[in-house]
Amino acid sequence: MSNDRLRDLSNSMIAGRLGVPRVPVLRRYEPGQALLPGPALVTAVGAGRFAKPVGALVEESGQKAVEGVGDERLAAVVLDLTAAATLADLAAAQQILTPAVRKIAPSGRLLVLGPEPAEASSAEAAAVAQALDGLVRSIAKELRAGATANLLVVAAEAVPAAVDSSVRFFLSSRSAYVDGQVVHVGVPVGEPQDPTGMDDPIDPDRPLAGRVAVVTGAARGIGAAIADTLARDGASIVAVDIPAAGEGLAAVANRTAGVAVALDITTPEAPQRLLEHLRERHGGVDLVVHNAGITRDKLLANMDAARWDSVLAVNLGAQLRINDALLAADGVLHEAGRIVCVSSQSGIAGNRGQTNYSASKAGIIGMVRAYAPRFAERGATINAVAPGFIETEMTAAMPIGTREAGRRVNSLRQGGLPVDVAETIGWLGQSSSGGVNGQVVRVCGQSILGA
Amino acid sequence: MAPKKSSVRQAAVIGGNRIPFARANGRYARASNLDMLTATLDGLVARYGLAGERLGEVVAGAVLKHSRDFNLTREAVLGSRLAASTPAYDVQQACGTGLEAAIAVSNKIKLGQIDSGVAGGVDTASDAPIAVNEDLRRILVALGAARSAGARLKLLGKLRPGQIVPEIPQNSEPRTGLSMGEHAAITAKEWGVSREAQDELAAASHQHLAAAYDRGFFDDLVTPYLGLTRDDNVRPDSSVEKLARLTPVFGKGEGATMTAGNSTPLTDGSALVLLGSDEWAAEHRLPVLAHFVDAETAAVDYVHGGGADDRYGRDGLLTAPVHAVPRLLARNGLTLQDFDFYEIHEAFASTVLATLKAWEDPAFSKERLGLDTPLGPIDRAKLNVNGSSLAAGHPFAATGGRIVASLATQLHEKGSGRGLISICAAGGQGVVAILEAAE
Ligand SMILES: NC(=O)c1ccc[n+]([C@@H]2O[C@H](COP(=O)([O-])OP(=O)(O)OC[C@H]3O[C@@H](n4cnc5c(N)ncnc54)[C@H](O)[C@@H]3O)[C@@H](O)[C@H]2O)c1
């Protein structure tokens, strides 16, 4: 999919001699891949409650967890600052991080766990908690060679198990294009369930085993990558797209050993038909991915009602109606159900010629926040992912100038791949990701647009 | 006569899939029967989540078939996402192929020999097999068998330019030399089927099919293929007035009524249905749309003299269903009026109308069908309600699968009732069947 010539050229010997800045080749996930390719520094300032379990997780995955910086390159740095409350704590963090970032390997991971500013008991503690936001985002901009930095803001009452799936995601190569993000983790909604119904812990290679996942707009592009990725992680796929896209849809359904449903999600009977299908054919659903989306670009001055209405109907209206139907129906959305809505960078930063699209994609963010407590009552979560510049047929058709600009304005200096969006959705879709609710996670390589 | 219902289990119609039908030498000009059948099978597999599944059997066929496609259906299975351990075989009964395949599969299901199966057919008039001239073929066969260089040279000396003219398959009956349309024209004249009535039926077929597409009826029945999303023969704006302007192409002189508008065009396409036992469907969480109740095949003599035109047989080429239906009704204790839907394949509009006239005719019914009272008229509002072959087109072996899947869907939508299928076929044969809505 990616035909990023500059990235390839920049990695050639000639480019190295000429001093052209390298566009890194990001490490990406393959089944069976170890969590980390090298040792991790795992430490805490003060009485952080996560350093120990995260260290154990690293060791269990087959890598060394070290507590100090030595000569070795580090595949990851995990710093637990959940107990940091004073400027002295912050200074201690700097003392740990400065030598550590020098040792971070290509495609390395820096993950900071911090306290919730809203829960802070003093102004200083709130300031320190918030300071981590600026600190981590800046580190993300300084890191090179595909290394990323992200921040998990953890509620005081969240136990280590609540952050487990998120720590795994951000340490692994599954989060290749997620950079400079701040994700809040609370007490998980519902019980984190073992999907296979056995006592074994979740298989890290098949974290979605036994789960039924609906993907709208699955016939091609990002939706097809989502279906492929969720199936690889063990989910049964219900692939939805408009009847006219049936040929591609059948191919996706068959290669994922899933089921194709020809359905225009904007029709009045669509939510009922989808729910009926899920109830009758699959006994319900565990993960709903609202991916279908369209663009009908025009400057607002030239916008007509048809362009406006169709974009809002597909990108937002259909999601609202299906979500309402899921909330209203008994037993279709299973316990530990997960809804993931595909928003967009345009919904955060706005985009010339895309008033309709940006409105719909920003609307998704408002929708997700409003639904979060309601789905939580059902033991379910709802989150959004906001892709930045993702290499698809659509972006391949852009004029080269626009395409090049789009690719480079982020900390990883390249476009993401559809699979990067899909991996992020896979993480949010796990039954063990119940601590993440009502969030918007950007998959944008820390784009400067809208940041 | 009929096996008691209690002694066999029911065969369920679970669903179907077809590709849009395309006019010959158009969108599918470069697609082979194998391409189309495989794509249709994969579409079915996707709709019902059967990837990797071993089914009891896949049975299908084609009327116009290349010799290399001797194992067409098995090859389609091997190229599809079904488990390669799914057995398959080909059948061929002209335009009755698809329905006869469904009968074969449903019978095995009823007897408990298989739990699931796929039936249907495919045809291309664009990629039709062309054989070498018979003289040339003889020489080539002898050449292959020749043992010495001298013998080969002698045979090569027999080659003549005229032998290069290939044999193109004819749409005509081998024993009468008449095309199907010419045969149908004889029947139309015999039964006094008017031009207006034919054009009305044709216009209704187009309007019904277009409306069915618009309301999403085919969303779960059709998978787009090679960029085509609807049958490209359908004319939503078809009307009796427009059809009336066409000049007749079959029959001769004043009484000729059959035009390109009220006859089916040559078409490429493929259609399959998924059948299974109720238990198999339940285990796979699949819906049962209808049950395949019973079927009957009949044949008539259109060859050996005795008809109105004594050169041919006393029955019309496409009138075998006229005989098959009363036998099927009698066996099932039903009358012609006991149906909610009638699916009478529109080979030609006149065929449908002549069939209906025959069932209403007291003299014909008594003499030829042995019935004291005719079967009587049907409620025409229940005939081909979502369009039929005049609008969709008629890739010969695909028509049976198209009709079984559509009728089962209609019965499922209605939630009750019974449907009759009637398909006429070349060779003076006819295949008819009864479907019943699942409770
Ligand atoms: N490509 C990017 O760079 C990018 C960036 C940000 C966000 N996104 C979002 O990601 C999602 C997927 O984008 P893509 O690039 O793969 O687009 P795409 O056009 O390749 O795929 C979208 C799919 O949605 C389907 N669809 C459209 N209307 C539908 C309807 N009414 N019912 C059912 N299905 C329908 C289409 O048929 C198509 O298969 C969209 O929501 C898009 O807004 C994409």
Coordinates of N, CA and C in Angstrom, one line a residue, chain B residues 145-318:
Chain B
A145 N -3.7 -40.5 -34.3 CA -3.6 -41.9 -34.2 C -2.6 -42.5 -35.2
A146 N -2.3 -41.7 -36.2 CA -1.4 -42.2 -37.3 C 0.0 -42.6 -36.7
R147 N 0.5 -43.8 -37.2 CA 1.8 -44.3 -36.6 C 3.0 -43.9 -37.4
S148 N 2.9 -43.7 -38.7 CA 4.1 -43.4 -39.5 C 4.0 -42.0 -40.1
A149 N 5.2 -41.5 -40.4 CA 5.3 -40.2 -41.1 C 4.5 -40.1 -42.4
G150 N 4.6 -41.2 -43.1 CA 3.9 -41.3 -44.4 C 2.4 -41.2 -44.2
A151 N 1.9 -41.9 -43.2 CA 0.4 -41.9 -43.0 C 0.0 -40.5 -42.6
R152 N 0.8 -39.8 -41.8 CA 0.5 -38.4 -41.4 C 0.5 -37.5 -42.6
L153 N 1.5 -37.6 -43.5 CA 1.5 -36.8 -44.7 C 0.3 -37.0 -45.5
K154 N -0.1 -38.3 -45.7 CA -1.3 -38.6 -46.5 C -2.5 -37.9 -45.9
L155 N -2.6 -37.9 -44.6 CA -3.8 -37.3 -44.0 C -3.8 -35.8 -44.2
L156 N -2.6 -35.2 -44.0 CA -2.4 -33.7 -44.2 C -2.8 -33.3 -45.6
G157 N -2.6 -34.2 -46.5 CA -2.9 -33.9 -47.9 C -4.4 -33.8 -48.1
K158 N -5.2 -34.3 -47.1 CA -6.7 -34.2 -47.2 C -7.2 -32.9 -46.7
L159 N -6.4 -32.1 -46.1 CA -6.9 -30.8 -45.6 C -7.4 -29.9 -46.7
R160 N -8.5 -29.2 -46.5 CA -9.1 -28.3 -47.5 C -9.5 -27.0 -46.8
P161 N -9.4 -25.9 -47.5 CA -9.7 -24.6 -46.8 C -11.1 -24.6 -46.2
G162 N -12.0 -25.2 -46.8 CA -13.4 -25.1 -46.3 C -13.6 -25.7 -45.0
Q163 N -12.6 -26.6 -44.6 CA -12.7 -27.3 -43.3 C -12.4 -26.3 -42.1
I164 N -11.9 -25.2 -42.5 CA -11.5 -24.2 -41.4 C -12.8 -23.6 -40.8
V165 N -13.9 -23.6 -41.6 CA -15.1 -22.9 -41.1 C -15.6 -23.7 -39.9
P166 N -15.6 -23.0 -38.7 CA -15.9 -23.7 -37.5 C -17.4 -24.0 -37.3
E167 N -17.7 -24.9 -36.4 CA -19.1 -25.1 -36.0 C -19.5 -24.3 -34.8
I168 N -20.4 -23.4 -35.0 CA -20.8 -22.5 -33.9 C -22.1 -23.1 -33.4
P169 N -22.2 -23.2 -32.0 CA -23.4 -23.8 -31.5 C -24.7 -23.0 -32.0
Q170 N -25.7 -23.8 -32.4 CA -26.9 -23.2 -32.9 C -28.0 -23.2 -31.8
N171 N -28.7 -22.1 -31.7 CA -29.8 -22.1 -30.8 C -31.1 -22.7 -31.5
S172 N -30.9 -23.9 -32.0 CA -32.0 -24.6 -32.7 C -32.1 -26.0 -32.3
E173 N -33.3 -26.5 -32.5 CA -33.5 -27.9 -32.1 C -33.0 -28.9 -33.1
P174 N -32.1 -29.8 -32.7 CA -31.5 -30.7 -33.7 C -32.5 -31.5 -34.6
R175 N -33.6 -31.8 -34.0 CA -34.6 -32.7 -34.7 C -35.5 -31.9 -35.6
T176 N -35.7 -30.6 -35.4 CA -36.6 -29.9 -36.3 C -35.9 -28.8 -37.1
G177 N -34.7 -28.4 -36.6 CA -34.0 -27.4 -37.3 C -34.6 -26.0 -37.0
L178 N -35.7 -26.0 -36.2 CA -36.3 -24.7 -35.9 C -35.6 -24.1 -34.7
S179 N -35.5 -22.7 -34.6 CA -35.0 -22.1 -33.4 C -36.1 -22.2 -32.4
M180 N -35.7 -22.0 -31.1 CA -36.7 -22.0 -30.1 C -37.8 -21.0 -30.3
G181 N -37.4 -19.8 -30.8 CA -38.4 -18.7 -31.0 C -39.4 -19.1 -32.1
E182 N -38.9 -19.8 -33.1 CA -39.8 -20.3 -34.2 C -40.8 -21.3 -33.6
H183 N -40.3 -22.2 -32.8 CA -41.2 -23.1 -32.1 C -42.2 -22.4 -31.3
A184 N -41.7 -21.4 -30.5 CA -42.6 -20.7 -29.6 C -43.7 -20.0 -30.4
A185 N -43.3 -19.5 -31.6 CA -44.3 -18.8 -32.5 C -45.4 -19.7 -32.9
I186 N -45.0 -21.0 -33.2 CA -46.1 -21.9 -33.6 C -47.1 -22.1 -32.4
T187 N -46.6 -22.2 -31.2 CA -47.4 -22.4 -30.0 C -48.3 -21.1 -29.8
A188 N -47.6 -19.9 -30.0 CA -48.4 -18.7 -29.8 C -49.5 -18.6 -30.7
K189 N -49.3 -19.0 -32.0 CA -50.4 -18.9 -33.0 C -51.5 -19.9 -32.6
E190 N -51.1 -21.1 -32.2 CA -52.0 -22.2 -31.9 C -53.0 -21.8 -30.8
W191 N -52.4 -21.1 -29.8 CA -53.2 -20.6 -28.6 C -53.8 -19.2 -28.8
G192 N -53.5 -18.6 -29.9 CA -54.0 -17.3 -30.2 C -53.6 -16.3 -29.2
V193 N -52.3 -16.3 -28.8 CA -51.8 -15.3 -27.9 C -51.5 -14.0 -28.6
S194 N -52.1 -13.0 -28.1 CA -52.1 -11.7 -28.8 C -50.8 -10.9 -28.5
R195 N -50.4 -10.1 -29.4 CA -49.2 -9.3 -29.3 C -49.3 -8.4 -28.0
E196 N -50.5 -7.8 -27.8 CA -50.7 -6.9 -26.7 C -50.5 -7.6 -25.4
A197 N -51.0 -8.8 -25.3 CA -50.9 -9.5 -24.0 C -49.4 -9.8 -23.8
Q198 N -48.7 -10.1 -24.8 CA -47.2 -10.4 -24.7 C -46.5 -9.2 -24.2
D199 N -46.8 -8.1 -24.9 CA -46.1 -6.8 -24.5 C -46.4 -6.4 -23.1
E200 N -47.6 -6.6 -22.7 CA -48.0 -6.3 -21.3 C -47.2 -7.1 -20.3
L201 N -47.1 -8.4 -20.6 CA -46.3 -9.2 -19.7 C -44.8 -8.8 -19.6
A202 N -44.3 -8.5 -20.8 CA -42.9 -8.0 -20.9 C -42.7 -6.7 -20.1
A203 N -43.6 -5.8 -20.3 CA -43.4 -4.5 -19.6 C -43.5 -4.7 -18.1
A204 N -44.5 -5.6 -17.7 CA -44.6 -5.8 -16.2 C -43.4 -6.4 -15.7
S205 N -42.7 -7.3 -16.4 CA -41.5 -8.0 -16.0 C -40.4 -7.0 -15.7
H206 N -40.2 -6.0 -16.6 CA -39.2 -5.0 -16.4 C -39.6 -4.1 -15.2
Q207 N -40.8 -3.7 -15.2 CA -41.2 -2.8 -14.1 C -41.1 -3.5 -12.7
H208 N -41.5 -4.7 -12.6 CA -41.4 -5.5 -11.4 C -39.9 -5.7 -11.0
L209 N -39.1 -6.0 -11.9 CA -37.7 -6.3 -11.6 C -37.0 -5.0 -11.1
A210 N -37.3 -3.9 -11.8 CA -36.7 -2.6 -11.4 C -37.1 -2.2 -10.0
A211 N -38.4 -2.4 -9.8 CA -38.9 -2.0 -8.5 C -38.3 -2.9 -7.4
A212 N -38.1 -4.2 -7.7 CA -37.5 -5.1 -6.7 C -36.1 -4.6 -6.4
Y213 N -35.3 -4.2 -7.4 CA -34.0 -3.7 -7.1 C -34.1 -2.5 -6.2
D214 N -35.0 -1.6 -6.6 CA -35.1 -0.3 -5.8 C -35.4 -0.5 -4.4
R215 N -36.3 -1.5 -4.1 CA -36.6 -1.7 -2.7 C -35.6 -2.6 -1.9
G216 N -34.5 -3.0 -2.6 CA -33.5 -3.8 -1.9 C -33.8 -5.2 -1.9
F217 N -34.8 -5.7 -2.7 CA -35.1 -7.1 -2.6 C -33.9 -8.0 -3.0
F218 N -33.0 -7.5 -3.9 CA -31.9 -8.3 -4.3 C -30.6 -8.1 -3.5
D219 N -30.7 -7.3 -2.5 CA -29.5 -7.0 -1.7 C -28.9 -8.3 -1.1
D220 N -29.8 -9.3 -0.7 CA -29.3 -10.5 -0.2 C -29.3 -11.7 -1.2
L221 N -29.5 -11.3 -2.5 CA -29.6 -12.4 -3.5 C -28.6 -12.2 -4.6
V222 N -28.0 -11.0 -4.7 CA -27.1 -10.7 -5.8 C -25.8 -10.2 -5.3
T223 N -24.7 -10.6 -5.9 CA -23.4 -10.0 -5.6 C -22.8 -9.4 -6.9
P224 N -22.5 -8.1 -6.9 CA -22.0 -7.5 -8.1 C -20.8 -8.3 -8.6
Y225 N -20.6 -8.2 -9.9 CA -19.5 -8.9 -10.6 C -19.0 -8.1 -11.7
L226 N -17.7 -8.0 -11.8 CA -17.0 -7.2 -12.9 C -17.6 -5.8 -13.0
G227 N -17.9 -5.2 -11.9 CA -18.4 -3.8 -11.9 C -19.9 -3.7 -12.2
L228 N -20.6 -4.8 -12.5 CA -22.0 -4.7 -12.8 C -22.8 -5.0 -11.5
T229 N -23.7 -4.1 -11.2 CA -24.4 -4.2 -9.9 C -25.9 -4.6 -10.1
R230 N -26.4 -4.5 -11.3 CA -27.8 -4.9 -11.6 C -27.8 -5.6 -13.0
D231 N -28.8 -6.4 -13.2 CA -29.0 -7.0 -14.5 C -29.0 -5.9 -15.6
D232 N -28.2 -6.0 -16.6 CA -28.1 -4.8 -17.5 C -29.2 -4.9 -18.6
N233 N -30.0 -5.9 -18.6 CA -31.1 -6.0 -19.6 C -32.4 -5.2 -19.1
V234 N -32.5 -5.0 -17.8 CA -33.7 -4.4 -17.3 C -33.9 -3.0 -17.8
R235 N -35.1 -2.7 -18.2 CA -35.5 -1.3 -18.6 C -36.6 -0.9 -17.7
P236 N -36.3 -0.1 -16.7 CA -37.3 0.4 -15.7 C -38.4 1.2 -16.4
D237 N -38.1 1.8 -17.5 CA -39.1 2.7 -18.2 C -39.8 1.9 -19.3
S238 N -39.7 0.6 -19.3 CA -40.4 -0.2 -20.4 C -41.9 0.0 -20.3
S239 N -42.5 0.1 -21.4 CA -44.0 0.2 -21.5 C -44.6 -0.5 -22.7
V240 N -45.9 -0.8 -22.6 CA -46.5 -1.5 -23.7 C -46.4 -0.6 -25.0
E241 N -46.5 0.7 -24.9 CA -46.4 1.6 -26.0 C -45.0 1.4 -26.7
K242 N -44.0 1.4 -25.9 CA -42.6 1.3 -26.5 C -42.4 -0.1 -27.1
L243 N -42.9 -1.1 -26.4 CA -42.7 -2.5 -26.9 C -43.5 -2.7 -28.2
A244 N -44.6 -1.9 -28.4 CA -45.5 -2.1 -29.5 C -44.8 -1.6 -30.8
R245 N -43.8 -0.8 -30.7 CA -43.1 -0.3 -31.9 C -42.2 -1.3 -32.5
L246 N -41.8 -2.4 -31.8 CA -40.8 -3.3 -32.3 C -41.5 -4.2 -33.4
T247 N -40.6 -4.6 -34.4 CA -41.1 -5.5 -35.4 C -40.9 -6.9 -35.0
P248 N -41.8 -7.8 -35.3 CA -41.7 -9.2 -34.9 C -40.4 -9.9 -35.5
V249 N -39.8 -10.8 -34.8 CA -38.6 -11.5 -35.3 C -38.9 -13.0 -35.4
F250 N -39.9 -13.5 -34.7 CA -40.2 -14.9 -34.9 C -41.6 -15.1 -35.4
G251 N -41.8 -16.2 -36.2 CA -43.1 -16.4 -36.8 C -43.1 -15.6 -38.2
K252 N -44.1 -15.9 -39.0 CA -44.1 -15.3 -40.3 C -45.4 -14.6 -40.6
G253 N -45.3 -13.5 -41.4 CA -46.5 -12.8 -41.9 C -47.3 -12.1 -40.9
E254 N -48.5 -11.9 -41.2 CA -49.5 -11.0 -40.5 C -49.6 -11.5 -39.0
G255 N -49.7 -12.8 -38.8 CA -49.9 -13.3 -37.4 C -48.7 -13.3 -36.5
A256 N -47.6 -12.8 -37.0 CA -46.4 -12.8 -36.2 C -46.5 -11.8 -35.0
T257 N -46.2 -12.3 -33.8 CA -46.4 -11.4 -32.7 C -45.1 -11.3 -31.8
M258 N -44.1 -12.1 -32.1 CA -43.0 -12.2 -31.1 C -41.9 -11.3 -31.5
T259 N -41.5 -10.4 -30.7 CA -40.5 -9.4 -30.9 C -39.3 -9.6 -30.0
A260 N -38.2 -8.9 -30.3 CA -37.1 -8.9 -29.3 C -37.5 -8.4 -28.0
G261 N -38.6 -7.6 -27.9 CA -39.0 -7.1 -26.6 C -39.8 -8.1 -25.8
N262 N -40.5 -9.0 -26.4 CA -41.2 -10.0 -25.6 C -40.6 -11.4 -25.7
S263 N -39.3 -11.4 -26.1 CA -38.5 -12.7 -26.0 C -37.3 -12.4 -25.2
T264 N -36.7 -13.4 -24.5 CA -35.5 -13.2 -23.7 C -34.3 -13.0 -24.6
P265 N -33.4 -12.1 -24.3 CA -32.2 -12.0 -25.1 C -31.2 -13.0 -24.6
L266 N -30.1 -13.3 -25.4 CA -29.0 -14.1 -25.0 C -28.3 -13.4 -23.8
T267 N -28.0 -14.2 -22.8 CA -27.5 -13.5 -21.6 C -26.4 -14.4 -21.0
D268 N -25.5 -13.7 -20.2 CA -24.4 -14.4 -19.5 C -24.7 -14.3 -18.0
G269 N -24.5 -15.3 -17.2 CA -24.7 -15.2 -15.8 C -24.7 -16.5 -15.1
S270 N -24.9 -16.4 -13.8 CA -24.8 -17.6 -13.0 C -25.6 -17.4 -11.7
A271 N -26.2 -18.5 -11.2 CA -27.0 -18.4 -10.0 C -26.9 -19.7 -9.2
L272 N -26.9 -19.6 -7.9 CA -26.9 -20.8 -7.0 C -27.8 -20.6 -5.8
V273 N -28.3 -21.8 -5.3 CA -29.1 -21.7 -4.1 C -28.4 -22.6 -3.0
L274 N -28.6 -22.2 -1.8 CA -28.0 -23.0 -0.6 C -29.2 -23.8 0.0
L275 N -29.0 -25.1 0.0 CA -30.1 -25.9 0.6 C -29.5 -26.7 1.8
G276 N -30.4 -27.1 2.7 CA -29.9 -27.9 3.8 C -31.0 -28.5 4.6
S277 N -30.7 -29.3 5.5 CA -31.8 -29.8 6.4 C -32.0 -28.7 7.4
D278 N -33.2 -28.7 8.1 CA -33.5 -27.7 9.1 C -32.5 -27.7 10.2
E279 N -32.0 -29.0 10.5 CA -31.0 -29.1 11.6 C -29.7 -28.4 11.2
W280 N -29.3 -28.7 10.0 CA -28.0 -28.1 9.6 C -28.1 -26.6 9.6
A281 N -29.3 -26.1 9.1 CA -29.4 -24.6 9.1 C -29.4 -24.1 10.6
A282 N -30.0 -24.8 11.5 CA -30.1 -24.3 12.9 C -28.7 -24.4 13.5
E283 N -27.9 -25.5 13.2 CA -26.6 -25.6 13.8 C -25.7 -24.4 13.3
H284 N -25.9 -24.0 12.0 CA -25.1 -22.9 11.5 C -25.7 -21.6 11.7
R285 N -26.8 -21.5 12.5 CA -27.5 -20.2 12.7 C -27.9 -19.6 11.4
L286 N -28.4 -20.4 10.5 CA -28.8 -19.8 9.2 C -30.3 -19.9 9.1
P287 N -30.9 -18.9 8.4 CA -32.4 -18.9 8.3 C -32.9 -19.9 7.4
V288 N -34.1 -20.4 7.6 CA -34.8 -21.3 6.6 C -35.8 -20.4 6.0
L289 N -35.6 -20.1 4.7 CA -36.6 -19.2 4.0 C -37.8 -20.0 3.6
A290 N -37.6 -21.2 3.1 CA -38.7 -22.0 2.6 C -38.3 -23.4 2.6
H291 N -39.3 -24.3 2.3 CA -39.0 -25.7 2.1 C -39.2 -26.1 0.7
F292 N -38.4 -27.0 0.2 CA -38.5 -27.5 -1.1 C -39.4 -28.7 -1.0
V293 N -40.7 -28.5 -1.4 CA -41.7 -29.6 -1.1 C -41.7 -30.7 -2.1
D294 N -41.8 -30.5 -3.4 CA -41.9 -31.6 -4.4 C -41.6 -31.0 -5.8
A295 N -41.4 -31.9 -6.7 CA -41.0 -31.5 -8.1 C -41.5 -32.5 -9.0
E296 N -41.6 -32.1 -10.3 CA -42.0 -33.0 -11.3 C -41.4 -32.6 -12.7
T297 N -41.0 -33.5 -13.4 CA -40.4 -33.2 -14.8 C -41.3 -33.9 -15.8
A298 N -41.6 -33.2 -16.9 CA -42.4 -33.8 -18.0 C -41.7 -33.6 -19.3
A299 N -42.1 -34.4 -20.3 CA -41.6 -34.2 -21.6 C -42.7 -34.3 -22.6
V300 N -42.6 -33.6 -23.7 CA -43.7 -33.7 -24.8 C -43.1 -34.0 -26.1
D301 N -43.9 -34.5 -27.0 CA -43.5 -34.8 -28.4 C -43.8 -33.6 -29.3
Y302 N -42.7 -32.9 -29.6 CA -42.8 -31.8 -30.5 C -42.2 -32.2 -31.9
V303 N -41.9 -33.5 -32.1 CA -41.1 -33.9 -33.2 C -41.9 -34.7 -34.3
H304 N -42.7 -35.7 -33.8 CA -43.1 -36.8 -34.6 C -44.4 -36.6 -35.3
G305 N -44.9 -35.5 -35.6 CA -46.1 -35.3 -36.3 C -47.4 -35.3 -35.4
G306 N -48.5 -34.9 -36.0 CA -49.8 -35.0 -35.3 C -50.3 -33.7 -34.8
G307 N -49.5 -32.6 -34.9 CA -49.9 -31.3 -34.4 C -50.7 -30.6 -35.4
A308 N -51.0 -29.3 -35.0 CA -51.8 -28.5 -35.9 C -51.0 -28.3 -37.3
D309 N -49.7 -28.1 -37.1 CA -48.9 -28.1 -38.3 C -48.2 -29.5 -38.3
D310 N -48.7 -30.4 -39.2 CA -48.4 -31.8 -39.1 C -46.9 -32.1 -39.2
R311 N -46.1 -31.1 -39.7 CA -44.7 -31.4 -39.8 C -44.0 -31.7 -38.5
Y312 N -44.6 -31.1 -37.4 CA -44.0 -31.3 -36.1 C -44.9 -32.0 -35.2
G313 N -44.5 -32.2 -34.0 CA -45.3 -33.0 -33.0 C -46.5 -32.3 -32.6
R314 N -47.4 -33.0 -31.9 CA -48.7 -32.3 -31.5 C -48.5 -31.4 -30.3
D315 N -47.4 -31.4 -29.6 CA -47.2 -30.5 -28.5 C -46.1 -29.4 -28.9
G316 N -46.3 -28.3 -28.4 CA -45.3 -27.2 -28.6 C -44.0 -27.6 -27.9
L317 N -42.9 -27.1 -28.4 CA -41.6 -27.4 -27.8 C -41.5 -27.0 -26.3
L318 N -42.1 -25.9 -26.0 CA -41.9 -25.4 -24.6 C -43.2 -25.6 -23.7

